[in-house]
mmCIF file of C-alpha atoms in Angstrom:
data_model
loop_
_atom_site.group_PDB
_atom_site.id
_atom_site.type_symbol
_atom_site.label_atom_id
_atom_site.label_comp_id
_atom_site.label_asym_id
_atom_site.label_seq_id
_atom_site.Cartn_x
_atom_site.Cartn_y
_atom_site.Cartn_z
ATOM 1 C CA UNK A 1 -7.476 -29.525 0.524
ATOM 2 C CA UNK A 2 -4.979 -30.733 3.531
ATOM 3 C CA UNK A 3 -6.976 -27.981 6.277
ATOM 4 C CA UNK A 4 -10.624 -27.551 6.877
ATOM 5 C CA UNK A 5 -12.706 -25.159 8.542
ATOM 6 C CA UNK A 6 -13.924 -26.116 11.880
ATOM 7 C CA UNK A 7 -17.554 -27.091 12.304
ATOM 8 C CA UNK A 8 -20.426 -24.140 12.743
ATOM 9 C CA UNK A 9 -17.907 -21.837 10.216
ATOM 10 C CA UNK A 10 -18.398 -21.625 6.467
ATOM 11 C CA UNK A 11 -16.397 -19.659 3.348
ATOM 12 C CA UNK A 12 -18.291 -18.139 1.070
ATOM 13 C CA UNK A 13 -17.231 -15.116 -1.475
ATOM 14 C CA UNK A 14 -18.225 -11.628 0.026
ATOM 15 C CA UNK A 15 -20.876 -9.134 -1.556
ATOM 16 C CA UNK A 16 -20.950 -5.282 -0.746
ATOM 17 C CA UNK A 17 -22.835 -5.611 1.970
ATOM 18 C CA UNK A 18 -20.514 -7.029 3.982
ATOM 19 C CA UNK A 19 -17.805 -4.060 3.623
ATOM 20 C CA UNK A 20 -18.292 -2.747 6.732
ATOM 21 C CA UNK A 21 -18.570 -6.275 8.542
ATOM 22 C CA UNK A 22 -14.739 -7.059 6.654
ATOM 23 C CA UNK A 23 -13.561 -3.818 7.530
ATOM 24 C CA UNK A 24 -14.769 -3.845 11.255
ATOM 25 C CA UNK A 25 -12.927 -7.571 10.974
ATOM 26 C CA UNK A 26 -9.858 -5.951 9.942
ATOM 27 C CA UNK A 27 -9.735 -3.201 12.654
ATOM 28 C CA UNK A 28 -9.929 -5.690 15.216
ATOM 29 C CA UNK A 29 -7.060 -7.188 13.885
ATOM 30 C CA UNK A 30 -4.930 -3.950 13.197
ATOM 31 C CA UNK A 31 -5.573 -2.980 17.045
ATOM 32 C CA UNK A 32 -4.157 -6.187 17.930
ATOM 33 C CA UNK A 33 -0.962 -5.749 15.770
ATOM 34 C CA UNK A 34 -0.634 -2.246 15.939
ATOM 35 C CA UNK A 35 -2.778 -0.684 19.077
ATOM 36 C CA UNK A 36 -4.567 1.204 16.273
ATOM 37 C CA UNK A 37 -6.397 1.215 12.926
ATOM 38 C CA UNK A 38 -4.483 1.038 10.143
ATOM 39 C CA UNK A 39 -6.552 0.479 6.943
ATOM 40 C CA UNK A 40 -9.597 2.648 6.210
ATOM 41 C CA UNK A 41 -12.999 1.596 5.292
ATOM 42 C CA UNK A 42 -12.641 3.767 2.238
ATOM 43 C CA UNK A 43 -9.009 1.929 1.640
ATOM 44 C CA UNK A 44 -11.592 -1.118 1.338
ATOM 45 C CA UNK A 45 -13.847 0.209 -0.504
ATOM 46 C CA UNK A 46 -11.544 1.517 -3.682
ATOM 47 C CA UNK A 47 -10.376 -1.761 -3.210
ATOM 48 C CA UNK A 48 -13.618 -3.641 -3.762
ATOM 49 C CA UNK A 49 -14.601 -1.153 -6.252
ATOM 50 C CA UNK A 50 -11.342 -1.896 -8.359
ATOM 51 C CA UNK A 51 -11.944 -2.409 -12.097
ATOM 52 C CA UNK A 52 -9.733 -5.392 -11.856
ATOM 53 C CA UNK A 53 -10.886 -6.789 -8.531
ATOM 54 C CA UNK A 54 -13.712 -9.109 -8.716
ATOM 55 C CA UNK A 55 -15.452 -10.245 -5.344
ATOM 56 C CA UNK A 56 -16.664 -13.192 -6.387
ATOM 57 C CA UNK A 57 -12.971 -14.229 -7.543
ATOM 58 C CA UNK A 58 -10.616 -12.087 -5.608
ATOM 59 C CA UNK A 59 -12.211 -12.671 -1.777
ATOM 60 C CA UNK A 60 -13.500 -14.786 0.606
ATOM 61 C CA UNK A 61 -14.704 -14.239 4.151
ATOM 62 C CA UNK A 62 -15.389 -17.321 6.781
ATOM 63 C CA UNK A 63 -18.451 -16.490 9.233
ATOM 64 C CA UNK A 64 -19.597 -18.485 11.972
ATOM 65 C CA UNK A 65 -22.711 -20.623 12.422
ATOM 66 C CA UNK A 66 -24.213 -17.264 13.832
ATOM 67 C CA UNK A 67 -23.643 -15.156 10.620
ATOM 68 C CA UNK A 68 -20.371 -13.732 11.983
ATOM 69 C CA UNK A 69 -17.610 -12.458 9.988
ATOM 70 C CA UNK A 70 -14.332 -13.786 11.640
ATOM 71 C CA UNK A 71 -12.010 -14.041 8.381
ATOM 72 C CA UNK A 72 -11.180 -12.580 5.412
ATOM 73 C CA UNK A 73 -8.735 -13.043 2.482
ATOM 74 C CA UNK A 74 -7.981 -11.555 -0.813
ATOM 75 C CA UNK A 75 -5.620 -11.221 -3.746
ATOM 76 C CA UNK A 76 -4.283 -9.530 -6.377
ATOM 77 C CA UNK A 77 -1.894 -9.689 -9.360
ATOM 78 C CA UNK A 78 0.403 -8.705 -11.431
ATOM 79 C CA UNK A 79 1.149 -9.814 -14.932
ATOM 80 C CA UNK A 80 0.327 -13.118 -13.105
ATOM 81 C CA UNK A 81 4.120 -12.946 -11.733
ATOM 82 C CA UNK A 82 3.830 -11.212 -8.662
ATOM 83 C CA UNK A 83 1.333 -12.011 -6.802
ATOM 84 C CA UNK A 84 -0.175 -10.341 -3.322
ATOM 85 C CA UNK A 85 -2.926 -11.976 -0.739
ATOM 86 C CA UNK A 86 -4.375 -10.334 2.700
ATOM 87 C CA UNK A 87 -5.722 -12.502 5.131
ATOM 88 C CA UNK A 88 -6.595 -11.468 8.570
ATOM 89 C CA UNK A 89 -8.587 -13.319 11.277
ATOM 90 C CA UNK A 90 -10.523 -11.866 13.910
ATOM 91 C CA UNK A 91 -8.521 -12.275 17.364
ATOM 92 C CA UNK A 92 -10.616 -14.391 19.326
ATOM 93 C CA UNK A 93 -10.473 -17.073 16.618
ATOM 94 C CA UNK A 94 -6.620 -16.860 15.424
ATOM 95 C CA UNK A 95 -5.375 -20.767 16.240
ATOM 96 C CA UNK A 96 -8.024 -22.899 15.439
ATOM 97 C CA UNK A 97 -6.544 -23.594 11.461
ATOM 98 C CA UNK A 98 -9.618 -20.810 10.037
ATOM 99 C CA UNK A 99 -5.772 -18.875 8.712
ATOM 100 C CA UNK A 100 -4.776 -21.846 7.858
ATOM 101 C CA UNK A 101 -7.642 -23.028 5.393
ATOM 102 C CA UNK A 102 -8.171 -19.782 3.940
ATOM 103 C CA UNK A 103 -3.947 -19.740 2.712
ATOM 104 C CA UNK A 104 -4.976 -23.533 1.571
ATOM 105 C CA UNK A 105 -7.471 -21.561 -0.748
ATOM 106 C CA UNK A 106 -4.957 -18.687 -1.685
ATOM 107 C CA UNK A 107 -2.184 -21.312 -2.199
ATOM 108 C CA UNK A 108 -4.827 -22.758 -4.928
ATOM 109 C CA UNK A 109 -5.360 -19.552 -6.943
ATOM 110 C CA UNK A 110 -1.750 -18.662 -6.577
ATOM 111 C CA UNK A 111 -0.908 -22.746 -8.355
ATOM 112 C CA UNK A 112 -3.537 -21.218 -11.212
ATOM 113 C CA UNK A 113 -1.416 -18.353 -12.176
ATOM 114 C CA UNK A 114 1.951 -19.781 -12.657
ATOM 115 C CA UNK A 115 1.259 -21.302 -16.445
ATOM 116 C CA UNK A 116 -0.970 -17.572 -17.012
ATOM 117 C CA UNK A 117 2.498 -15.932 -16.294
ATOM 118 C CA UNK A 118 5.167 -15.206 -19.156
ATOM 119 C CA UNK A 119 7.661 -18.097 -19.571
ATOM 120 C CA UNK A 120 10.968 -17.827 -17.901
ATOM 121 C CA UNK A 121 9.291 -15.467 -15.275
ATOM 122 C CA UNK A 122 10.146 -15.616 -11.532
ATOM 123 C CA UNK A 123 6.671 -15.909 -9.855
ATOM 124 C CA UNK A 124 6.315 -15.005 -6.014
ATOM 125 C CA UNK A 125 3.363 -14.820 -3.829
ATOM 126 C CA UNK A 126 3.716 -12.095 -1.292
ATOM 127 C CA UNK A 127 1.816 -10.088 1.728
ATOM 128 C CA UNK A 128 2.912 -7.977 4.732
ATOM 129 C CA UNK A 129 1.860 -7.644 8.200
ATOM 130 C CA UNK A 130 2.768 -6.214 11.717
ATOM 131 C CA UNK A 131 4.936 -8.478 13.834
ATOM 132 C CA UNK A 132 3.029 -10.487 15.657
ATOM 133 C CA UNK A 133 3.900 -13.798 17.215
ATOM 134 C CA UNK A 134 0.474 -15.299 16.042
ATOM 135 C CA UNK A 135 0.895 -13.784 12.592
ATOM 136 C CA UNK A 136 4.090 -14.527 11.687
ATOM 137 C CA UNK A 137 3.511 -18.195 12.854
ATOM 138 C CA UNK A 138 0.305 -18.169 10.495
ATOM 139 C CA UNK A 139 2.334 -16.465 7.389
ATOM 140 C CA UNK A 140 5.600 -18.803 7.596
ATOM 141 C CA UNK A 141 3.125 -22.186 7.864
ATOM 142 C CA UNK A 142 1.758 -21.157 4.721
ATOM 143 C CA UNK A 143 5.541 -21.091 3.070
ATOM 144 C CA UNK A 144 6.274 -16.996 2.961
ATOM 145 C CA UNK A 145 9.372 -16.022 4.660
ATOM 146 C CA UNK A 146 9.986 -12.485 5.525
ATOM 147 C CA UNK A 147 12.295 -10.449 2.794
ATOM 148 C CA UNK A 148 11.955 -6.796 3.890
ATOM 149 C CA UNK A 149 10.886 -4.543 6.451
ATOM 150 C CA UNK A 150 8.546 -1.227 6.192
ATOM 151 C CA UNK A 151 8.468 1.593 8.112
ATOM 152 C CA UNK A 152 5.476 4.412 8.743
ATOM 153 C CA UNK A 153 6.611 7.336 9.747
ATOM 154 C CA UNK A 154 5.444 10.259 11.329
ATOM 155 C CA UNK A 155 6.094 14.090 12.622
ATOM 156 C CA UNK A 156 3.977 15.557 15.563
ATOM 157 C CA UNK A 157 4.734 19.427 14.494
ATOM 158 C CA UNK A 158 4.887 21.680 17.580
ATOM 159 C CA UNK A 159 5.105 24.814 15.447
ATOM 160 C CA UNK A 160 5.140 25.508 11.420
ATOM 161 C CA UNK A 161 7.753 23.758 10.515
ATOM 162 C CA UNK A 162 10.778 25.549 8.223
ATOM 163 C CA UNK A 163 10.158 27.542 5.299
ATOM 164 C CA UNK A 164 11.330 24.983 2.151
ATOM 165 C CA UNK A 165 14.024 26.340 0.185
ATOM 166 C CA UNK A 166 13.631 25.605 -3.426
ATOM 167 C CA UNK A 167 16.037 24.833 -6.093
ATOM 168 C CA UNK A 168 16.763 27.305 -8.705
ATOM 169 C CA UNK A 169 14.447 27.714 -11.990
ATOM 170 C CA UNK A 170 11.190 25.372 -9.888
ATOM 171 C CA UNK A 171 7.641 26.700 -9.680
ATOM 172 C CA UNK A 172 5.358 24.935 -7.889
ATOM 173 C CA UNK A 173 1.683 24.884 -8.072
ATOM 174 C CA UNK A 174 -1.184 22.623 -7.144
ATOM 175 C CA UNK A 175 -3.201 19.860 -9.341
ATOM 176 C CA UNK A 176 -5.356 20.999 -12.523
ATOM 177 C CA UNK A 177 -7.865 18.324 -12.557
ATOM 178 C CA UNK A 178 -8.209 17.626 -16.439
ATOM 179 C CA UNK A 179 -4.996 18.445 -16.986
ATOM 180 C CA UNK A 180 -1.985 16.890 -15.188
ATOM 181 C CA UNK A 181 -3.532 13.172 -14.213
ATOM 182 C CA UNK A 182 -1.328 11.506 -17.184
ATOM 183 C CA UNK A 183 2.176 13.936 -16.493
ATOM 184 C CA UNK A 184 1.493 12.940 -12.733
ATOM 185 C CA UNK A 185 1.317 9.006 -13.249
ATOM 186 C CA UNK A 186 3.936 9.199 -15.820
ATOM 187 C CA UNK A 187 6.400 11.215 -13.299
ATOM 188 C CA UNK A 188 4.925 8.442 -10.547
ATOM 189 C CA UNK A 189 5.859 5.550 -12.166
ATOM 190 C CA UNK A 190 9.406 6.930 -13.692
ATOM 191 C CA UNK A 191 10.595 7.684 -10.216
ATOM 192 C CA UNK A 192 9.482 4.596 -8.868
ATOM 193 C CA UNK A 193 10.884 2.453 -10.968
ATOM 194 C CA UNK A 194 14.049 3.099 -8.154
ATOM 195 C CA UNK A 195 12.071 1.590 -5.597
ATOM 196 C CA UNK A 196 12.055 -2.124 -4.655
ATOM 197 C CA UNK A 197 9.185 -4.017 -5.970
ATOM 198 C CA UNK A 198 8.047 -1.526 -8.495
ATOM 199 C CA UNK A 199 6.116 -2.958 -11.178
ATOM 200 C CA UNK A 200 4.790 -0.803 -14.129
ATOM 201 C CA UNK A 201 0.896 0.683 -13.122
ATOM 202 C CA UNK A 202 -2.010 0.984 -14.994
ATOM 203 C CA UNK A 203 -2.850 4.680 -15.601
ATOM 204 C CA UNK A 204 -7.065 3.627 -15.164
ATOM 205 C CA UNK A 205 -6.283 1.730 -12.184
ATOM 206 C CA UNK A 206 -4.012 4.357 -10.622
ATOM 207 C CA UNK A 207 -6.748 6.732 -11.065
ATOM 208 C CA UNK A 208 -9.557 4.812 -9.474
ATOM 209 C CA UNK A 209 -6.970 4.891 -6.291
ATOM 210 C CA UNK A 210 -5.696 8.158 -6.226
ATOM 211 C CA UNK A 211 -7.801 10.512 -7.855
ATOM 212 C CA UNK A 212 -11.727 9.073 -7.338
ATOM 213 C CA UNK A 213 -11.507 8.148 -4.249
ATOM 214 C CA UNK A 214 -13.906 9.742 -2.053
ATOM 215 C CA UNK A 215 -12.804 12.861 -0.084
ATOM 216 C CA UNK A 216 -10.100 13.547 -3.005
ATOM 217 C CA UNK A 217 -8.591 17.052 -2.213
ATOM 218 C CA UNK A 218 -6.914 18.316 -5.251
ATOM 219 C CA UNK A 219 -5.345 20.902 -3.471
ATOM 220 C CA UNK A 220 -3.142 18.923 -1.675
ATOM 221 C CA UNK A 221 -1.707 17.286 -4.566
ATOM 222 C CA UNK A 222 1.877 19.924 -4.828
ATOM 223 C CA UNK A 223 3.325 19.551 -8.254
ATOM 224 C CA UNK A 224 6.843 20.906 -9.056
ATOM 225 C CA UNK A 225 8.002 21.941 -12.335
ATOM 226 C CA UNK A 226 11.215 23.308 -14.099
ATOM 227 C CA UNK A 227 9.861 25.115 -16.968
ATOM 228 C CA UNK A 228 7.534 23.069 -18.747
ATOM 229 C CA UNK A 229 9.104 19.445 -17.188
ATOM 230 C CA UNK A 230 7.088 18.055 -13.787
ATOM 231 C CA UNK A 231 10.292 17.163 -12.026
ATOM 232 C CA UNK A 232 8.464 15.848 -8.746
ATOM 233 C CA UNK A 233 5.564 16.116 -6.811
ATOM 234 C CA UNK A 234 4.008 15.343 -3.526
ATOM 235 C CA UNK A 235 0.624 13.832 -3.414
ATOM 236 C CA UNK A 236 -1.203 14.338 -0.194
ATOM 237 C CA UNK A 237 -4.693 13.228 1.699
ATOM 238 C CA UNK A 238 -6.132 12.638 5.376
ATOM 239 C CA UNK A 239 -6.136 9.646 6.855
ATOM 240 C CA UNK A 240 -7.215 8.844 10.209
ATOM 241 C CA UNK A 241 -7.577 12.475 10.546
ATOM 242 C CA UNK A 242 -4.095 13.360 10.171
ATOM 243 C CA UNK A 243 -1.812 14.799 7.239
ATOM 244 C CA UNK A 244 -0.147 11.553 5.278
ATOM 245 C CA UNK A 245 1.734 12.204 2.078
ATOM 246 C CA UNK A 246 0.664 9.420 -0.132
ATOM 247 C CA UNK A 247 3.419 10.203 -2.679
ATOM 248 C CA UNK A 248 6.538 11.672 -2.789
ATOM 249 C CA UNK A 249 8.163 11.733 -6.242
ATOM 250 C CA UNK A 250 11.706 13.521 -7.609
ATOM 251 C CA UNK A 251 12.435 12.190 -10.892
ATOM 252 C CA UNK A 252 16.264 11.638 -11.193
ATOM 253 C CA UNK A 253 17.753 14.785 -13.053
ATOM 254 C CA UNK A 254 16.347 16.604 -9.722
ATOM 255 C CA UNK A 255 17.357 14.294 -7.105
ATOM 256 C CA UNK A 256 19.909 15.327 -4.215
ATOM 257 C CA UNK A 257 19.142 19.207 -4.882
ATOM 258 C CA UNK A 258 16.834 19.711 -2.598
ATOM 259 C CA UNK A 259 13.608 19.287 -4.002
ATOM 260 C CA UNK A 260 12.470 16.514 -2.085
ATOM 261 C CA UNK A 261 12.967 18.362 1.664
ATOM 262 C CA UNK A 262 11.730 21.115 0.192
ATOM 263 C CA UNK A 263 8.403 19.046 -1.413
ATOM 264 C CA UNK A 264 8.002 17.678 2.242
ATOM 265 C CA UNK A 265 8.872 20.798 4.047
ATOM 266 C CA UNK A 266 6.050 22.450 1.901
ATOM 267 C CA UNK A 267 3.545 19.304 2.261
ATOM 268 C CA UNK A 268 4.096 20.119 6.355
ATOM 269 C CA UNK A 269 3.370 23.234 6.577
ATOM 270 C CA UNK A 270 0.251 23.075 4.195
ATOM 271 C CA UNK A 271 -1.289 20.729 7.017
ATOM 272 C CA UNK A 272 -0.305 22.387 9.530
ATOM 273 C CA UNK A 273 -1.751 25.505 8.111
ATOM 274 C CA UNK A 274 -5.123 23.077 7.952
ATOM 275 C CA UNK A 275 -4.725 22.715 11.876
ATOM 276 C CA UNK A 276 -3.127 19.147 11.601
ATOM 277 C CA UNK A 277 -0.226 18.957 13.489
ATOM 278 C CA UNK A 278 0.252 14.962 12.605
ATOM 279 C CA UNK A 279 2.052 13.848 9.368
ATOM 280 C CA UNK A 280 2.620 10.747 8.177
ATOM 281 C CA UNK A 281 3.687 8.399 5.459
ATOM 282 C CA UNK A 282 4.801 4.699 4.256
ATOM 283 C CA UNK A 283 8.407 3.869 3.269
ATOM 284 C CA UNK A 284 10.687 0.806 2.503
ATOM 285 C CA UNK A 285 13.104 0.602 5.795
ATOM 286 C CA UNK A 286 16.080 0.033 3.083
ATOM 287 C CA UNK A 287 14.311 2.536 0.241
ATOM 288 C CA UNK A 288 16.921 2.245 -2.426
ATOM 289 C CA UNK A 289 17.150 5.779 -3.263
ATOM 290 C CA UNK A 290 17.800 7.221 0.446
ATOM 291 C CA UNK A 291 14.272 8.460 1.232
ATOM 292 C CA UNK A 292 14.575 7.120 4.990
ATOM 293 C CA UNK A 293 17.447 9.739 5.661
ATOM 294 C CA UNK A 294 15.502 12.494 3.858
ATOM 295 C CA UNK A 295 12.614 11.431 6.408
ATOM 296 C CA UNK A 296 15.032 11.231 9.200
ATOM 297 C CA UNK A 297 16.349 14.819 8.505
ATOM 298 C CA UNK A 298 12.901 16.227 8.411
ATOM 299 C CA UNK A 299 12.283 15.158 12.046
ATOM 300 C CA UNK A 300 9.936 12.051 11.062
ATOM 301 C CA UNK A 301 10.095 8.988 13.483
ATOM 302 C CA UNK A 302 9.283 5.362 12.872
ATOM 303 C CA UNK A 303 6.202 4.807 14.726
ATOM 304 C CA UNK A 304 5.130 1.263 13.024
ATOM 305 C CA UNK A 305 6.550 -1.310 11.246
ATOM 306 C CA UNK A 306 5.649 -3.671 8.756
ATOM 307 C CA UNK A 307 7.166 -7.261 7.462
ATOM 308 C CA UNK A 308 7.163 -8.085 3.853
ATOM 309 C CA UNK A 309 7.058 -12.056 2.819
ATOM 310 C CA UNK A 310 7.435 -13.806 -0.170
ATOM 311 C CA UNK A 311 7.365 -17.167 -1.328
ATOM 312 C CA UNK A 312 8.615 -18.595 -5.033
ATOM 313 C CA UNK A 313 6.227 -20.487 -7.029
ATOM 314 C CA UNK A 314 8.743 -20.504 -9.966
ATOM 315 C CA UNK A 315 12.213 -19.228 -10.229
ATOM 316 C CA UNK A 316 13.086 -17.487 -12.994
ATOM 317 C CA UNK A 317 13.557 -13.428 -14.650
ATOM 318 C CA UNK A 318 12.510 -11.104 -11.400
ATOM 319 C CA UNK A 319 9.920 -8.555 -13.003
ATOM 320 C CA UNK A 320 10.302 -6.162 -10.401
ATOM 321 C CA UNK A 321 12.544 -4.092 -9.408
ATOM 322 C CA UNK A 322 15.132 -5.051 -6.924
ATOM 323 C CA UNK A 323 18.153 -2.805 -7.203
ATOM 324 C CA UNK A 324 18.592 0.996 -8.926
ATOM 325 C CA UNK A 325 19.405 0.669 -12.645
ATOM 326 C CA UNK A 326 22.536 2.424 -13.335
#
């Protein structure tokens, strides 16, 4: 390897008991980047209990000669063609090449995946992260260049917000558990297939995210049907102690009636019924199928921002999705 740690710091692969030590890590960093937390201890934990995410192949942290976690990496795949990492560094040690060593060590799995990948595939290594001077430098010395911008948005509701108006013939009612998990992913995954980046999900995997995680509220999840059809849904949790609408689905047959304000509209006032007055949610800045204008309209603001890298390992047939299929 070209970088190495500096002396009194080792790598090692993590073990559960350092969760909360990683996650503490990590909300160092996000306060730096964002003047607030912005990934959960329980967003780590579904993580590290993934099926398909291994700790002692997925992760490494770096401590110092005191027993100190002060890095952190992971990654994640898919069909060995796209391919994500996460590193963060505590603050008080960003510039002293500990970044640099652990992207030397992602840049080695990443190598390992390229012949594991389907033949004439394009094959990309990607991340995101807040804006920072520090960061950025860190990211584009490793070879990612930004490609995209994310937004999270938010509404601060002073009052119940407007009654939804529904389109003609659509009944809504909330999640069955036992009964709609498999119309919900496929409605999930058919509407996202519009949205940049989309790459088929694994119903198992998308359950262990959305529906076992702890603190699941089934009630929250809003489904929409015409007749018999789910034509959209919104799937809703707390986070940070505010509203955020994880998902927000209108398969195309439905789209530009109405039915996504109104699946919003609804989603607002169910909170706000709760007593929480803060919304919020995650959305490409150039969403293909208009969703930031739909946002806009409902009164949401951009209040962070997010940069999306890449690098190519390979060139070849782009897997994901990168512009609506007509």
């Amino acid at each position: 390897m070209k970088d190495t740690l500096p002396q009194g710091f080792r790598v090692r692969r993590p073990i559960m008991g350092d969760l909360k030590a990683v996650h503490h890590l990590i909300e160092l960093n996000d306060i730096a980047e964002f003047s607030g937390q912005d990934i959960t201890l329980e967003d780590m934990q579904t993580l590290w209990t993934t099926p398909t995410f291994h700790l002692d192949k997925h992760a490494w942290v770096v401590e110092s000669s005191d027993g100190l976690v002060v890095a952190y990496a992971d990654v994640e795949q898919r069909e060995h063609a796209r391919l994500f990492t996460f590193v963060r560094v505590h603050p008080e040690y960003q510039g002293h090449g500990i970044g640099e060593y652990l992207y030397e060590l992602v840049g080695e799995w990443a190598t390992q995946q390229i012949p594991l990948a389907a033949p004439q595939v394009r094959v990309t290594l990607n991340t995101f992260a807040g804006g920072s001077e520090a960061t950025r430098r860190l990211i584009e010395s490793a070879g990612l260049r930004e490609i995209r911008r994310s937004w999270r948005m938010e509404i601060d509701m002073e009052e119940m917000p407007p009654a939804p108006q529904w389109p003609e013939n659509i009944m809504l009612r909330t999640f069955v558990p036992g009964q709609d998990e498999l119309a919900i992913f496929k409605t999930v995954e058919s509407a996202f297939e519009d949205h940049f980046g989309h790459m088929p999900g694994n119903f198992e995997e998308w359950k262990h995210w959305v529906l076992e995680r702890e603190g699941f509220d089934p009630t929250l999840f809003f489904l929409a049907f015409d007749g018999q059809q789910l034509a959209g849904c919104s799937l809703c949790s707390y986070e940070l102690g505010n509203g955020w609408v994880n998902t927000l689905a209108v398969l195309r047959p439905w789209r530009k009636q109405g039915l996504g304000m109104a699946l919003l509209l609804h989603s607002f006032g169910e909170f706000y019924r709760r007593g929480k007055s803060r919304v919020g949610l995650g959305v490409d800045s150039q969403n293909l199928t208009g969703a930031t204008r739909l946002y806009h309209r409902a009164g949401m603001h951009v209040s962070r921002e997010y940069i999306s890298y890449e690098k190519e390992l390979r060139d070849g047939i782009e897997l994901s999705t990168q512009a609506i299929a007509v």
